[in-house]
PDB file of C-alpha atoms in Angstrom:
ATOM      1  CA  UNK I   3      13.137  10.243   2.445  1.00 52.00           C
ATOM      2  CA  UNK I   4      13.342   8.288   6.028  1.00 56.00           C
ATOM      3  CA  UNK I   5      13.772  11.167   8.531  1.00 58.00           C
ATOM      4  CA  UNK I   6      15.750  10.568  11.996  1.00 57.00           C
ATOM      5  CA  UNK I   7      14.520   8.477  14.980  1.00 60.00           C
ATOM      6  CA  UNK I   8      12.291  10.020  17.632  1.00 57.00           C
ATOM      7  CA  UNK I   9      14.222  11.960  20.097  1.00 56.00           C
ATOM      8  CA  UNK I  10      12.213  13.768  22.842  1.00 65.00           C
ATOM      9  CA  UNK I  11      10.628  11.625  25.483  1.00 69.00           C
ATOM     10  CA  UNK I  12       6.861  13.061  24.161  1.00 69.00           C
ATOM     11  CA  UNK I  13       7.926  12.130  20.660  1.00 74.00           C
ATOM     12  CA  UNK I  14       8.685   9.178  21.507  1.00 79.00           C
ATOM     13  CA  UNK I  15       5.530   8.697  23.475  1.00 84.00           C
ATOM     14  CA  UNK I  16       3.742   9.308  20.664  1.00 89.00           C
ATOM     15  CA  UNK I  17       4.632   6.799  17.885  1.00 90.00           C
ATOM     16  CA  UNK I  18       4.843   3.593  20.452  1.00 92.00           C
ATOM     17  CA  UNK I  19       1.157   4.535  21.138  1.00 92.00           C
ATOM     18  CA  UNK I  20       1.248   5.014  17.215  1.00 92.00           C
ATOM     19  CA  UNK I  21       2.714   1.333  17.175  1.00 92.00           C
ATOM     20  CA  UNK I  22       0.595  -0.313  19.570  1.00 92.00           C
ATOM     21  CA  UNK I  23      -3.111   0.644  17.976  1.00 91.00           C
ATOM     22  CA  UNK I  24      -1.485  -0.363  14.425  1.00 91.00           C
ATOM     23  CA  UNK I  25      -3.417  -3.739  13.446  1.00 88.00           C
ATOM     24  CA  UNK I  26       0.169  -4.869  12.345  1.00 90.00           C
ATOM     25  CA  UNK I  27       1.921  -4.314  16.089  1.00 93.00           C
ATOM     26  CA  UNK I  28      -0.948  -4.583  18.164  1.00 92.00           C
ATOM     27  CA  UNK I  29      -0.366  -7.809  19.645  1.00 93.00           C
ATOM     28  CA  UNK I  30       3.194  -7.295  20.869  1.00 95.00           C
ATOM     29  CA  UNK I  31       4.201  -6.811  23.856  1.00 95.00           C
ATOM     30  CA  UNK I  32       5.672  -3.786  25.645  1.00 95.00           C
ATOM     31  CA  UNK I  33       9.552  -4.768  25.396  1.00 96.00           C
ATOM     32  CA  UNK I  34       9.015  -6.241  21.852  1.00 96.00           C
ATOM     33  CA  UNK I  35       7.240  -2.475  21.072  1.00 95.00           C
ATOM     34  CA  UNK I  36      10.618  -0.963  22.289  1.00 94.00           C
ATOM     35  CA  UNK I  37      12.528  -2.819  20.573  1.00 95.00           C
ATOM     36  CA  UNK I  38      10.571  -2.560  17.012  1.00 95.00           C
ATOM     37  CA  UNK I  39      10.439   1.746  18.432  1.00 94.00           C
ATOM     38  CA  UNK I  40      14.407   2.141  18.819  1.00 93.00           C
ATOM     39  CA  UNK I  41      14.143   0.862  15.186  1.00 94.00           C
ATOM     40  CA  UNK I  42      11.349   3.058  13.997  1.00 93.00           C
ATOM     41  CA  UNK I  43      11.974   6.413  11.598  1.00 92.00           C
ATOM     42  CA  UNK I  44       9.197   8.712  10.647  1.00 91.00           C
ATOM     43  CA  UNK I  45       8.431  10.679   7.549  1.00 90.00           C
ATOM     44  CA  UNK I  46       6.140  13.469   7.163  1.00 91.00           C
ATOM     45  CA  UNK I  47       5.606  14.995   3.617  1.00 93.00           C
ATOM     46  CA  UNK I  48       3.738  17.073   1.092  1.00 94.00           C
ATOM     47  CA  UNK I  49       1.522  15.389  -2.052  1.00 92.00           C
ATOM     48  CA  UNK I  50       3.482  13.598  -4.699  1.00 91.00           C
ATOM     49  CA  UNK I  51       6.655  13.327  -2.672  1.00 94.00           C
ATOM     50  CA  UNK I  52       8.918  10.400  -3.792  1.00 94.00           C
ATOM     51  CA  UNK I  53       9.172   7.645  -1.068  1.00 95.00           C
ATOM     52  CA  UNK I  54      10.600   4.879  -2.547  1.00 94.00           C
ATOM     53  CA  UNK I  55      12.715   4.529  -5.572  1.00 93.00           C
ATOM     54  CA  UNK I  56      12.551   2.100  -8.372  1.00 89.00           C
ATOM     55  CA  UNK I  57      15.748  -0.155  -7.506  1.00 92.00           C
ATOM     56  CA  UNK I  58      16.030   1.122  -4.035  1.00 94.00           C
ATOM     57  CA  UNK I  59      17.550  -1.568  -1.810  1.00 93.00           C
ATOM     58  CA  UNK I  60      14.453  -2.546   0.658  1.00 94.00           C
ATOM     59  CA  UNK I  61      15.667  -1.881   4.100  1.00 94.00           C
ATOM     60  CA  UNK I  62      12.811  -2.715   5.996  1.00 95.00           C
ATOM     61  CA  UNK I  63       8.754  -2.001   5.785  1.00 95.00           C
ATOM     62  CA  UNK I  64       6.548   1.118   5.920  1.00 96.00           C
ATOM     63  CA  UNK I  65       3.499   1.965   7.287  1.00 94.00           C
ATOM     64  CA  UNK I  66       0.814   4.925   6.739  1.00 94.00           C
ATOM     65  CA  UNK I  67      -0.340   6.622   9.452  1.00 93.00           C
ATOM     66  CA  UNK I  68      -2.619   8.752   7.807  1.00 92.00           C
ATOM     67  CA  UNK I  69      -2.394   9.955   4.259  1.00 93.00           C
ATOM     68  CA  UNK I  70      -2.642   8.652   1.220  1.00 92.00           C
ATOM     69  CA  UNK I  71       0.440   6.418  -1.381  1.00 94.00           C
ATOM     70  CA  UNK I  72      -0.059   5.410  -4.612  1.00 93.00           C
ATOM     71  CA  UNK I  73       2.663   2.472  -6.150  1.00 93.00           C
ATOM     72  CA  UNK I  74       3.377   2.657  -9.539  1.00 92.00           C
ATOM     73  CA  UNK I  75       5.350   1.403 -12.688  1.00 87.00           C
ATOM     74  CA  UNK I  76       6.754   3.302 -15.348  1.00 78.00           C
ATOM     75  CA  UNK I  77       5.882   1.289 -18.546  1.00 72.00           C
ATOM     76  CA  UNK I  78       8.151   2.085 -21.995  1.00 71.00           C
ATOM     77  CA  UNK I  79       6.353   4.212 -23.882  1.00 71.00           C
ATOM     78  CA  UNK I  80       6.811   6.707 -20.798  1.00 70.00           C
ATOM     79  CA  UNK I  81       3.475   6.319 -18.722  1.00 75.00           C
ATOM     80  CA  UNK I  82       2.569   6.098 -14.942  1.00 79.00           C
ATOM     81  CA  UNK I  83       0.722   2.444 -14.693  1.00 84.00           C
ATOM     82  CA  UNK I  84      -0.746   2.635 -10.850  1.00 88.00           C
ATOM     83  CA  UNK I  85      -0.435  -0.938  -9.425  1.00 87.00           C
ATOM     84  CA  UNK I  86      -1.872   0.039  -5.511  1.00 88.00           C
ATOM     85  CA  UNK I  87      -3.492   3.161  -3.639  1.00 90.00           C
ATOM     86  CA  UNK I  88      -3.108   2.850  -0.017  1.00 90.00           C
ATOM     87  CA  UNK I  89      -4.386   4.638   2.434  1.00 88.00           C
ATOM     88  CA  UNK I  90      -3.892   5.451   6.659  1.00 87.00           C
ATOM     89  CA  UNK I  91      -3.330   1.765   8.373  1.00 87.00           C
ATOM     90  CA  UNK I  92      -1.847   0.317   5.739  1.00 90.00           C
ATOM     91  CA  UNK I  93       1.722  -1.266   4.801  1.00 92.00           C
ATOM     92  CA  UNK I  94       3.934  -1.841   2.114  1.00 94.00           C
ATOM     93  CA  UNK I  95       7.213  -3.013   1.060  1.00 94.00           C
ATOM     94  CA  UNK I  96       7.299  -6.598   3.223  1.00 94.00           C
ATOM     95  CA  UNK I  97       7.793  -8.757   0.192  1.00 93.00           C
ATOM     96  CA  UNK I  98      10.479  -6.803  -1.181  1.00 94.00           C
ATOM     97  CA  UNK I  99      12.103  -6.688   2.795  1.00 95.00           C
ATOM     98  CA  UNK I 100      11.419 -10.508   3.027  1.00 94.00           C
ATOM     99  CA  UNK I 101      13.190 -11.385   0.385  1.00 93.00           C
ATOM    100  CA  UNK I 102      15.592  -8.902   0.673  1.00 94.00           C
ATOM    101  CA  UNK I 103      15.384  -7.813  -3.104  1.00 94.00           C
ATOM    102  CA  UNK I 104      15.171  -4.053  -4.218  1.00 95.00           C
ATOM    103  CA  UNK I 105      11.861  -2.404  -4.728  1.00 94.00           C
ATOM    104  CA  UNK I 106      10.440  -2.884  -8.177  1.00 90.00           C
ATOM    105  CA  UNK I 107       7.668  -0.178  -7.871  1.00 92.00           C
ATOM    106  CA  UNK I 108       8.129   3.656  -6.991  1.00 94.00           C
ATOM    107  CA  UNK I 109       6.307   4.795  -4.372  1.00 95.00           C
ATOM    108  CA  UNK I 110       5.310   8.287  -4.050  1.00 95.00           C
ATOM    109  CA  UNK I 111       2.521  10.531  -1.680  1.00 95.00           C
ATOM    110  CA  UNK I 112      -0.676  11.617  -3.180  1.00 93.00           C
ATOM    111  CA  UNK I 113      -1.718  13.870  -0.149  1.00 92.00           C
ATOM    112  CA  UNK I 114       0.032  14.751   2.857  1.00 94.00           C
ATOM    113  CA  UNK I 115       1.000  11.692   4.386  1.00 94.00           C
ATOM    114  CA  UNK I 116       2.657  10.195   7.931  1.00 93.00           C
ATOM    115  CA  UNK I 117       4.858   7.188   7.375  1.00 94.00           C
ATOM    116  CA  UNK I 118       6.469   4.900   9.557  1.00 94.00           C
ATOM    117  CA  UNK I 119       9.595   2.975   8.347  1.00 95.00           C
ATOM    118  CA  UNK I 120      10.647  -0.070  10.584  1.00 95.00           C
ATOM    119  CA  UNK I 121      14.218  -1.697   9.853  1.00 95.00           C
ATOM    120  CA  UNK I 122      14.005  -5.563   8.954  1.00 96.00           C
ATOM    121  CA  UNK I 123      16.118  -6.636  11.740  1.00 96.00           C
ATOM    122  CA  UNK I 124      13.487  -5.688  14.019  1.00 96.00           C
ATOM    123  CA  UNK I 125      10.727  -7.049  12.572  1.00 96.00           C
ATOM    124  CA  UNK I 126      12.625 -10.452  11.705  1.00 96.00           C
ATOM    125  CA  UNK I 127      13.387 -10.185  15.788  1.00 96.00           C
ATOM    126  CA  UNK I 128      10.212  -9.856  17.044  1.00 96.00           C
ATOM    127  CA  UNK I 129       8.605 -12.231  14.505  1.00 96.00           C
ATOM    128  CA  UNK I 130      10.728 -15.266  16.154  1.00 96.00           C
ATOM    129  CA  UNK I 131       9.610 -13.934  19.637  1.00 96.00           C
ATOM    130  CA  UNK I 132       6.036 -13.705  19.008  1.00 96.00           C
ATOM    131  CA  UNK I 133       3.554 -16.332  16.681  1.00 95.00           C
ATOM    132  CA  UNK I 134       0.396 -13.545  16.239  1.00 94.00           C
ATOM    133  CA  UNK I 135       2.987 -10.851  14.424  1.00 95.00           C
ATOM    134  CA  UNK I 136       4.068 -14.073  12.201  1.00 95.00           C
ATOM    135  CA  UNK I 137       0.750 -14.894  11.592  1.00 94.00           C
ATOM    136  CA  UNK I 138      -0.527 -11.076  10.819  1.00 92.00           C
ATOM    137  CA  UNK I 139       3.232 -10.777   8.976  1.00 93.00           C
ATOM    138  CA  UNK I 140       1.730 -13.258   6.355  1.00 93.00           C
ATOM    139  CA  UNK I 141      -1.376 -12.428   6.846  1.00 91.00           C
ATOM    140  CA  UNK I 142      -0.548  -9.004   5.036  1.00 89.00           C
ATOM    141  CA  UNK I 143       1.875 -10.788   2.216  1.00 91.00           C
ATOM    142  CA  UNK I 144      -0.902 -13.103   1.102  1.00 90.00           C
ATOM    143  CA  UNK I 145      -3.277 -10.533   1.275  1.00 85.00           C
ATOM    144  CA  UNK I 146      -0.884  -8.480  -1.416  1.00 84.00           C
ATOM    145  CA  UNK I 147      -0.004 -11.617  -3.145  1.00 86.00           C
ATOM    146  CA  UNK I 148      -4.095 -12.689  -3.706  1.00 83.00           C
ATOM    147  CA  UNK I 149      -4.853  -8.499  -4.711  1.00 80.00           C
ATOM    148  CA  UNK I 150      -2.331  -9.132  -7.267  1.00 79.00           C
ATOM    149  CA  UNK I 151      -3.780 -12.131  -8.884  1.00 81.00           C
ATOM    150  CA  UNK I 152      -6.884 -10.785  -8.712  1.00 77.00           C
ATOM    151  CA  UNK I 153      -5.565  -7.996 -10.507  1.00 76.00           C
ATOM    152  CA  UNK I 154      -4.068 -10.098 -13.496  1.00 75.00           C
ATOM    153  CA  UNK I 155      -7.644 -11.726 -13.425  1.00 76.00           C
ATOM    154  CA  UNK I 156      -9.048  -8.627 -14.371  1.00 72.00           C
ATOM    155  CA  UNK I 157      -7.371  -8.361 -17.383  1.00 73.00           C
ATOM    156  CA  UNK I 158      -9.561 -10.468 -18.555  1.00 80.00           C
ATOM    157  CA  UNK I 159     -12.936  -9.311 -17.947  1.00 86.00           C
ATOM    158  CA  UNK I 160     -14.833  -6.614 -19.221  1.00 90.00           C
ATOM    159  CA  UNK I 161     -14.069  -2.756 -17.831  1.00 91.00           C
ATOM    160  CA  UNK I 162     -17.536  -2.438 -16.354  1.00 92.00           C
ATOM    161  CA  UNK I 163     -17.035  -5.842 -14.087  1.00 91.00           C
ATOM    162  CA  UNK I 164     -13.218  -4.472 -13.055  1.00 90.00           C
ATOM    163  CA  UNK I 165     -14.954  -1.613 -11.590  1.00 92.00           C
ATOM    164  CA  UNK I 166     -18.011  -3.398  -9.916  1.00 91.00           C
ATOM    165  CA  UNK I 167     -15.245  -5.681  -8.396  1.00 88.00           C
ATOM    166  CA  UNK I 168     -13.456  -2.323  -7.209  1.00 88.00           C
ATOM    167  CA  UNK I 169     -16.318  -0.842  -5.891  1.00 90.00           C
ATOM    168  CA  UNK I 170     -17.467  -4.336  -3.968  1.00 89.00           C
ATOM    169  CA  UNK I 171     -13.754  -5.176  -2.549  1.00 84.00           C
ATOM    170  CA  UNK I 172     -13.787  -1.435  -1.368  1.00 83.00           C
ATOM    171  CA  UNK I 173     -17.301  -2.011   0.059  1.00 84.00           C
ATOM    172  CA  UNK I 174     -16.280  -5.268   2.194  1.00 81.00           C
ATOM    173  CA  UNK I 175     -12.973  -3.477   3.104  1.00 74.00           C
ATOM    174  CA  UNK I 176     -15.024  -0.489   4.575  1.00 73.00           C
ATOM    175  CA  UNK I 177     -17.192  -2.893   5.527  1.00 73.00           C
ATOM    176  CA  UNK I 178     -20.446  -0.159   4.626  1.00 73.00           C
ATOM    177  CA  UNK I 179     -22.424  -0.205   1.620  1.00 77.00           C
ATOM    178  CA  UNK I 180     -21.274   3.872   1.642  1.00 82.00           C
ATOM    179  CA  UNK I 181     -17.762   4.332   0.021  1.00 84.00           C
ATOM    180  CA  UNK I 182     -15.612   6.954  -0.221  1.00 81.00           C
ATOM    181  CA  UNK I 183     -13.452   7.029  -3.453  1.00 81.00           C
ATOM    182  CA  UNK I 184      -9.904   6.498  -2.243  1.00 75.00           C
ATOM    183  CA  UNK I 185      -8.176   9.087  -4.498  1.00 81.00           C
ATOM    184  CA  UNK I 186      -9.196  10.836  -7.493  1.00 83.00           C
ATOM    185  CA  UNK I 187     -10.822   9.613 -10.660  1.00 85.00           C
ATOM    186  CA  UNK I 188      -8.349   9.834 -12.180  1.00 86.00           C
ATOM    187  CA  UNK I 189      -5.874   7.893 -10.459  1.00 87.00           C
ATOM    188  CA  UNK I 190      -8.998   5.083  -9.923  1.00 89.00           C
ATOM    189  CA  UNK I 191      -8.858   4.909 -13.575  1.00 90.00           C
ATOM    190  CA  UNK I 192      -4.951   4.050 -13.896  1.00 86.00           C
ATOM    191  CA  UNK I 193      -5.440   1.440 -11.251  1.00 87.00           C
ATOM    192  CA  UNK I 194      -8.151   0.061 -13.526  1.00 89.00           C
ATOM    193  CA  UNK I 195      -6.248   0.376 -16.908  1.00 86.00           C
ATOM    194  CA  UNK I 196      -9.699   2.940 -18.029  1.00 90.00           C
ATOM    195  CA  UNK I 197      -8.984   6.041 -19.638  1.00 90.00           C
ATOM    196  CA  UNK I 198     -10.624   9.225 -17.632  1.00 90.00           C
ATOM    197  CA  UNK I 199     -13.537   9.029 -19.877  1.00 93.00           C
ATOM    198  CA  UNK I 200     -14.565   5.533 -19.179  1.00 94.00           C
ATOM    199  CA  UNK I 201     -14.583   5.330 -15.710  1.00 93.00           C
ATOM    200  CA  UNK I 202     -16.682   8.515 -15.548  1.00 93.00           C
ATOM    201  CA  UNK I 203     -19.246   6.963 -18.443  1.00 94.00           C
ATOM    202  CA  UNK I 204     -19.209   3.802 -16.495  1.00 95.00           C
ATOM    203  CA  UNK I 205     -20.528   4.978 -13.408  1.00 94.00           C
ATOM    204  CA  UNK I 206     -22.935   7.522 -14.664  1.00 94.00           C
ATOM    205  CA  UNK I 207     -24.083   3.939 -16.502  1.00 94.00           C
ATOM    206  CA  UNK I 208     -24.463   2.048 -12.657  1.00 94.00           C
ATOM    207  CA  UNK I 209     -25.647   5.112 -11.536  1.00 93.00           C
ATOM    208  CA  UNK I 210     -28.560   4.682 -14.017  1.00 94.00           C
ATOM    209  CA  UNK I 211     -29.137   1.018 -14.125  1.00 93.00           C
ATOM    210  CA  UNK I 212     -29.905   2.049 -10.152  1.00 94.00           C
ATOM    211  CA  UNK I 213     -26.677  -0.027  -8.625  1.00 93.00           C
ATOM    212  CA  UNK I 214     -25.209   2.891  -7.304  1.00 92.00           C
ATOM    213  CA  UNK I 215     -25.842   6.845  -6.106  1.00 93.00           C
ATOM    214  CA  UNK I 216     -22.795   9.120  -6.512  1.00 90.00           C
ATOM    215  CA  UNK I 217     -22.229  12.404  -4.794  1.00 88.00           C
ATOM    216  CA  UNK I 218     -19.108  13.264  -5.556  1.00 84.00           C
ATOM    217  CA  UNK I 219     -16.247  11.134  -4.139  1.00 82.00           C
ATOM    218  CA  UNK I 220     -19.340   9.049  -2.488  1.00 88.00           C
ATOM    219  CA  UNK I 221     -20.094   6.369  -3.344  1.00 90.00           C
ATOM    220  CA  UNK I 222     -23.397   4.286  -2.260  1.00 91.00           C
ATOM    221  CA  UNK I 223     -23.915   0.518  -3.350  1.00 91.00           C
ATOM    222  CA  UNK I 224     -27.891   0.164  -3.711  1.00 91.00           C
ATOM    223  CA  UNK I 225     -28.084  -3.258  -4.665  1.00 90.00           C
ATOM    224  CA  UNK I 226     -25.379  -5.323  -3.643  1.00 87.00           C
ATOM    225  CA  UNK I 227     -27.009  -8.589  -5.567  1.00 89.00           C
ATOM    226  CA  UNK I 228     -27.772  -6.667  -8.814  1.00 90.00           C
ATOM    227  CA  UNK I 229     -23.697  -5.764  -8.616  1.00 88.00           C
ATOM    228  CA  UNK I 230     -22.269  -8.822  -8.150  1.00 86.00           C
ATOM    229  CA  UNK I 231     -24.322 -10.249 -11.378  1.00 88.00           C
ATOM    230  CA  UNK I 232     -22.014  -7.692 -13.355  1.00 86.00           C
ATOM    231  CA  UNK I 233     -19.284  -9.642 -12.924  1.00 71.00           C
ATOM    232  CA  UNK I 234     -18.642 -12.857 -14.698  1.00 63.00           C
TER     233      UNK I 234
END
């Protein structure tokens, strides 16, 4: 699914400027942005396009430029557990390129998305050249790592605190008490081991205790204190 490098001068242009507003590049400078650009491909494709592949040896990292992923496992009985939805200015796949292991998860587009694929010789490059992209480089691992645990937490706890928690990490990650659901219910409710049913129930429930007012994929938090006493 990695398309060619840029070719025209304008193209080109285009996805250093791409580069250098990305919170991940942003503090390079303008040889180390050639250098990560020369090794740079883009993607461009449709909803529920196959990125990555289960087993597929991890070449380097991606990031969205707009659009939307979702990273999944397949479990044995035959369904589609969603571990992650990511959305535009967001990466994946440096763990697996760190350690230089093959991607576990498949990746695949829920909307039309932009991606950005950046070989791991260039990023291992610039990282000796320049402490900040170290620092943000683990600064986006750990950040993974500690959403997984969190995750495994929330086996443990009731379904109506895993979706307060989802609804208050969105909230500080938007950093507005007005959300907008990341991808459809449905797919919310896979990342949240809930069956359809239950995460609808659930929120009509917050929606009536007076935590929350929905309007469609909006979502408002109305009492930030009353929330966080839903979880344990």
């Amino acid at each position: 699914m990695i398309a060619a490098l840029p070719t025209t001068p304008a193209e080109t242009s285009n996805l250093k400027s791409i580069l250098a507003n990305t919170s991940l590049f942003k503090m390079l400078d303008d040889a180390q942005l050639d250098d990560v650009l020369s090794c740079t491909r883009t993607t461009q494709a449709k909803g529920n396009m196959p990125i990555v592949d289960h087993g597929e040896v991890a070449t380097g990292a991606f990031w969205i430029v707009y659009g939307q992923v979702k990273i999944t496992l397949h479990t044995k009985q035959g369904t589609e557990k969603i571990l992650e939805i990511l959305g535009q200015n967001t990466c994946f796949g440096l763990g697996e390129m760190l350690l230089q292991r093959p991607h576990i998860a498949l990746v695949k587009t829920i909307t039309d998305s932009m991606l950005l694929h950046v070989d791991r010789a260039a990023i291992m490059r610039v990282a000796e050249q320049n402490f900040a992209f170290s620092h943000e480089l683990m600064t986006c691992v750990g950040r993974q790592f500690y959403s997984l645990v969190r995750d495994i937490e929330g086996y443990s706890q009731t379904a109506k605190q895993r979706l307060a928690e989802y609804l208050l990490r969105q909230s500080r990650r938007e950093i507005s008490d007005n959300i907008e659901l990341v991808a459809k219910k449905s797919l919310i409710a896979s990342r949240l081991s809930l069956t359809p049913e239950t995460l609808s129930r659930l929120f009509h429930d917050l929606a009536a205790e007076g935590l929350i007012a929905m309007s469609g994929r909006r979502i408002k938090i109305l009492d930030y204190e009353r929330m966080a006493t839903v979880m344990p």
